[in-house]
């Protein structure tokens, strides 16, 4: 028996995890699962690891082997078992071997702030700072400044199926060609009304979804690379959408036919990629 995707989403059951459950903070910026199956949760007041034994939380302690900031922006596991962490003080990785956090010297040499990071198929991490675009070999831990175009500083990053890096800077989009080491701005996109782009994601080769935020209300845009056309989607109730869903996380998750994201108001919003409609009042834990 086939159950329509819309009905499946409306019948979803959610379990709420918060500080009462053991999280270090209720504001979650990033979630990832490492190769050992542990779920890591980056918050505005510490890093948490969830396993069968419950939560293990990590904070600033003053120890050189601990975190140097409790504000965790993004976490990303690699194929070797390291967990890469982008926090308010720079970039580090956690090692199961010694149970330590290792900050790279890059966080002392590069002017803040560091932006979001992405990882390509070769396990190379890419990120931008006020100096330009950087890459880090996760195995050798060597980093290099690959492009000094400061127009790309501080934006969201995404890698497409051709391993090209998409970079947003407010409402501008740049495309970095790894082979040619060149950055070009994408012109012709209807970006009027967008304050800034908060994330990229893609489900099909010729489509790019962009989450955005502006003064009036947030939403998502669908860009068809082949037809060079853009569609815009906002919530069914614009007032309610603006009030509850004003802060997207940087990297929306794809789960089947649905995009999930949440904000500081403890709201989870779902968008059906097939019907191209929001699922109203999915989950609201006040």
Coordinates of C-alpha atoms in Angstrom, one line a residue:
X1 CA 0.0 0.0 0.0
X2 CA 1.4 3.4 -1.0
X3 CA 0.9 6.2 1.5
X4 CA 1.2 9.7 -0.1
X5 CA 4.3 11.7 1.0
X6 CA 2.1 14.5 2.3
X7 CA 0.2 12.2 4.6
X8 CA 3.4 10.6 5.8
X9 CA 4.8 13.9 6.8
X10 CA 1.6 15.1 8.6
X11 CA 1.6 11.8 10.6
X12 CA 5.2 12.0 11.7
X13 CA 5.9 11.7 15.4
X14 CA 8.6 13.8 16.9
X15 CA 10.5 13.5 20.1
X16 CA 11.8 16.7 21.6
X17 CA 15.4 16.9 22.9
X18 CA 16.4 19.9 25.0
X19 CA 18.5 21.0 27.9
X20 CA 16.1 19.0 30.1
X21 CA 17.2 15.9 28.1
X22 CA 20.9 16.7 28.5
X23 CA 21.7 19.1 25.7
X24 CA 24.1 21.9 26.6
X25 CA 21.8 24.5 24.9
X26 CA 18.4 24.6 23.2
X27 CA 19.8 26.6 20.1
X28 CA 21.2 24.0 17.7
X29 CA 23.3 25.1 14.8
X30 CA 24.6 21.9 13.3
X31 CA 23.9 18.1 13.5
X32 CA 26.1 15.3 12.1
X33 CA 26.7 11.6 12.4
X34 CA 30.2 10.2 12.5
X35 CA 31.5 7.0 11.0
X36 CA 31.1 5.3 14.4
X37 CA 27.3 6.1 14.5
X38 CA 27.4 8.8 17.1
X39 CA 25.3 11.9 16.7
X40 CA 27.1 15.2 17.3
X41 CA 25.1 18.4 18.0
X42 CA 26.7 21.8 17.9
X43 CA 24.9 24.5 20.0
X44 CA 25.4 28.1 21.1
X45 CA 26.8 26.8 24.4
X46 CA 28.8 23.7 23.8
X47 CA 29.2 20.5 21.8
X48 CA 27.2 17.4 22.5
X49 CA 27.7 13.7 21.5
X50 CA 24.7 11.4 21.7
X51 CA 25.0 7.7 21.9
X52 CA 23.5 4.7 23.7
X53 CA 24.8 6.1 27.0
X54 CA 23.0 9.4 26.6
X55 CA 24.8 12.8 26.1
X56 CA 28.4 13.6 26.5
X57 CA 28.9 17.4 26.5
X58 CA 32.0 19.3 25.8
X59 CA 32.7 22.9 26.9
X60 CA 35.5 25.4 27.3
X61 CA 37.6 24.4 30.3
X62 CA 40.8 26.4 29.9
X63 CA 42.7 23.2 29.0
X64 CA 44.6 23.5 25.7
X65 CA 43.1 20.2 24.6
X66 CA 39.5 21.3 25.0
X67 CA 37.3 23.6 23.0
X68 CA 38.3 27.2 23.0
X69 CA 34.7 28.4 22.3
X70 CA 31.3 27.2 23.3
X71 CA 29.7 28.7 20.2
X72 CA 29.6 25.9 17.7
X73 CA 28.7 27.0 14.2
X74 CA 29.2 23.8 12.2
X75 CA 30.4 20.2 12.6
X76 CA 31.4 17.8 9.8
X77 CA 32.8 14.2 10.1
X78 CA 35.4 12.9 7.7
X79 CA 36.1 9.3 6.5
X80 CA 39.0 8.8 8.9
X81 CA 37.0 9.3 12.1
X82 CA 37.9 12.9 12.8
X83 CA 35.1 15.4 13.6
X84 CA 35.7 18.9 12.2
X85 CA 34.3 21.8 14.1
X86 CA 33.9 25.4 13.1
X87 CA 33.4 27.6 16.2
X88 CA 33.6 31.2 17.1
X89 CA 37.4 31.0 17.6
X90 CA 38.4 29.0 14.5
X91 CA 38.7 25.5 13.1
X92 CA 39.6 22.4 15.0
X93 CA 39.0 18.6 14.8
X94 CA 38.1 16.1 17.5
X95 CA 40.1 12.8 17.7
X96 CA 38.8 9.6 19.3
X97 CA 42.4 8.5 19.6
X98 CA 43.3 10.9 22.4
X99 CA 39.9 12.4 23.2
X100 CA 41.3 15.9 22.4
X101 CA 40.3 18.9 20.3
X102 CA 43.1 20.0 18.0
X103 CA 43.0 23.5 16.7
X104 CA 44.9 24.2 13.4
X105 CA 47.3 27.1 13.4
X106 CA 45.2 28.6 10.7
X107 CA 42.9 30.0 13.3
X108 CA 45.7 32.3 14.4
X109 CA 46.9 33.3 10.9
X110 CA 43.5 33.9 9.2
X111 CA 41.5 37.0 10.1
X112 CA 38.1 36.2 11.5
X113 CA 35.4 35.3 10.8
X114 CA 35.6 31.9 9.2
X115 CA 32.5 31.0 7.2
X116 CA 30.7 27.8 6.7
X117 CA 32.7 24.8 5.4
X118 CA 32.1 22.0 2.9
X119 CA 33.9 18.8 2.1
X120 CA 34.5 17.4 -1.4
X121 CA 34.8 13.8 -2.5
X122 CA 38.6 13.9 -1.9
X123 CA 38.0 14.7 1.8
X124 CA 39.2 18.2 1.3
X125 CA 37.6 20.9 3.4
X126 CA 36.8 24.3 1.8
X127 CA 36.0 27.5 3.7
X128 CA 36.2 31.2 3.2
X129 CA 37.5 34.0 5.5
X130 CA 38.1 37.7 5.1
X131 CA 41.2 36.7 3.1
X132 CA 39.5 34.6 0.5
X133 CA 38.9 30.9 -0.2
X134 CA 40.9 28.2 1.6
X135 CA 41.2 24.5 1.5
X136 CA 42.5 21.9 4.0
X137 CA 43.7 18.4 3.4
X138 CA 42.0 16.4 6.2
X139 CA 44.7 13.7 6.1
X140 CA 47.9 15.8 6.0
X141 CA 46.3 18.7 7.8
X142 CA 48.0 21.1 5.4
X143 CA 46.0 24.2 4.3
X144 CA 46.4 26.7 1.6
X145 CA 44.9 30.0 0.4
X146 CA 43.7 29.1 -3.1
X147 CA 42.0 32.3 -4.1
X148 CA 42.3 35.8 -2.6
X149 CA 39.0 37.2 -3.9
X150 CA 37.5 38.9 -0.8
X151 CA 34.2 39.2 -2.5
X152 CA 33.5 35.6 -1.4
X153 CA 34.1 36.2 2.3
X154 CA 31.5 35.2 4.9
X155 CA 29.0 33.3 2.8
X156 CA 27.4 29.8 2.7
X157 CA 29.2 27.1 0.6
X158 CA 27.9 24.2 -1.3
X159 CA 29.6 21.7 -3.7
X160 CA 27.6 20.5 -6.7
X161 CA 27.7 17.1 -8.6
X162 CA 30.6 18.5 -10.8
X163 CA 32.6 19.3 -7.6
X164 CA 32.2 23.0 -8.2
X165 CA 32.0 25.3 -5.2
X166 CA 29.0 27.6 -4.9
X167 CA 29.5 30.6 -2.6
X168 CA 27.0 33.1 -1.4
X169 CA 27.8 36.6 -0.1
X170 CA 24.5 38.2 1.1
X171 CA 22.4 38.0 -2.1
X172 CA 25.2 37.4 -4.5
X173 CA 26.3 34.0 -5.8
X174 CA 29.8 33.0 -6.9
X175 CA 31.0 29.8 -8.6
X176 CA 34.6 28.6 -8.0
X177 CA 36.1 26.3 -10.6
X178 CA 38.6 24.0 -8.8
X179 CA 40.5 23.0 -11.9
X180 CA 40.9 26.6 -13.2
X181 CA 41.2 28.2 -9.8
X182 CA 38.8 30.9 -10.9
X183 CA 35.8 32.6 -9.2
X184 CA 33.0 34.0 -11.3
X185 CA 29.9 35.8 -10.2
X186 CA 26.6 34.3 -11.5
X187 CA 24.6 37.1 -13.1
X188 CA 21.1 37.1 -14.4
X189 CA 19.5 35.4 -11.3
X190 CA 16.4 37.2 -10.1
X191 CA 17.6 38.1 -6.6
X192 CA 15.4 41.1 -5.8
X193 CA 13.9 40.9 -2.4
X194 CA 16.5 38.6 -1.0
X195 CA 18.4 40.0 2.0
X196 CA 20.9 37.1 2.1
X197 CA 21.1 33.5 1.2
X198 CA 21.4 31.1 4.1
X199 CA 22.1 27.8 2.4
X200 CA 22.2 25.7 -0.8
X201 CA 21.0 22.2 -1.5
X202 CA 20.2 20.1 -4.5
X203 CA 18.2 17.1 -5.3
X204 CA 18.6 16.9 -9.1
X205 CA 21.5 17.7 -11.4
X206 CA 19.8 20.8 -13.0
X207 CA 18.2 22.2 -9.9
X208 CA 19.5 24.3 -7.0
X209 CA 17.4 25.2 -4.0
X210 CA 18.4 28.2 -2.0
X211 CA 17.1 29.1 1.5
X212 CA 17.0 32.9 2.0
X213 CA 16.0 35.6 4.5
X214 CA 14.9 39.1 3.9
X215 CA 13.2 41.9 5.8
X216 CA 9.7 40.9 5.0
X217 CA 9.9 37.1 5.3
X218 CA 12.1 34.1 4.6
X219 CA 11.6 31.5 2.0
X220 CA 13.2 29.2 -0.5
X221 CA 14.0 29.6 -4.2
X222 CA 14.3 26.9 -6.8
X223 CA 16.7 27.7 -9.7
X224 CA 16.5 25.6 -12.8
X225 CA 20.1 25.7 -14.3
X226 CA 18.9 24.4 -17.7
X227 CA 15.9 26.8 -18.2
X228 CA 17.6 29.5 -16.2
X229 CA 14.3 30.2 -14.4
X230 CA 13.6 30.7 -10.7
X231 CA 10.6 29.9 -8.5
X232 CA 10.0 31.4 -5.1
X233 CA 8.1 29.7 -2.2
X234 CA 7.0 31.1 1.1
X235 CA 4.7 29.8 3.8
X236 CA 1.0 29.5 3.5
X237 CA 0.5 32.0 6.2
X238 CA 3.1 34.7 5.6
X239 CA 2.6 36.4 9.0
X240 CA 2.9 33.1 10.8
X241 CA 5.8 32.0 8.6
X242 CA 7.7 35.2 9.3
X243 CA 7.0 35.1 13.1
X244 CA 8.1 31.5 13.6
X245 CA 10.5 30.6 10.8
X246 CA 12.7 33.7 10.6
X247 CA 16.0 32.0 11.2
X248 CA 17.1 29.1 9.0
X249 CA 20.0 26.9 9.9
X250 CA 22.8 27.2 7.4
X251 CA 22.4 23.7 5.8
X252 CA 18.9 22.3 5.5
X253 CA 18.7 18.5 5.7
X254 CA 17.1 16.4 3.0
X255 CA 15.0 13.5 4.2
X256 CA 13.2 11.7 1.3
X257 CA 10.8 14.2 -0.2
X258 CA 11.3 16.8 2.5
X259 CA 13.5 19.6 3.5
X260 CA 13.8 20.2 7.2
X261 CA 15.0 23.2 9.1
X262 CA 14.4 24.8 12.5
X263 CA 15.1 28.1 14.2
X264 CA 15.5 29.6 17.7
X265 CA 11.8 29.5 18.4
X266 CA 11.8 25.7 18.6
X267 CA 9.9 25.3 15.4
X268 CA 10.5 22.6 12.8
X269 CA 9.2 23.4 9.2
X270 CA 8.9 20.8 6.4
X271 CA 8.7 21.5 2.7
X272 CA 7.5 18.8 0.3
X273 CA 9.8 18.9 -2.7
X274 CA 7.4 17.0 -4.9
X275 CA 4.3 19.1 -4.2
X276 CA 6.4 22.2 -3.6
X277 CA 4.3 23.2 -0.7
X278 CA 5.0 23.8 3.0
X279 CA 3.5 21.4 5.5
X280 CA 1.7 23.8 7.9
X281 CA 2.2 23.6 11.7
X282 CA 4.5 20.5 11.5
X283 CA 6.0 20.8 14.9
X284 CA 5.9 23.7 17.4
X285 CA 7.2 23.0 20.9
X286 CA 6.9 26.1 22.9

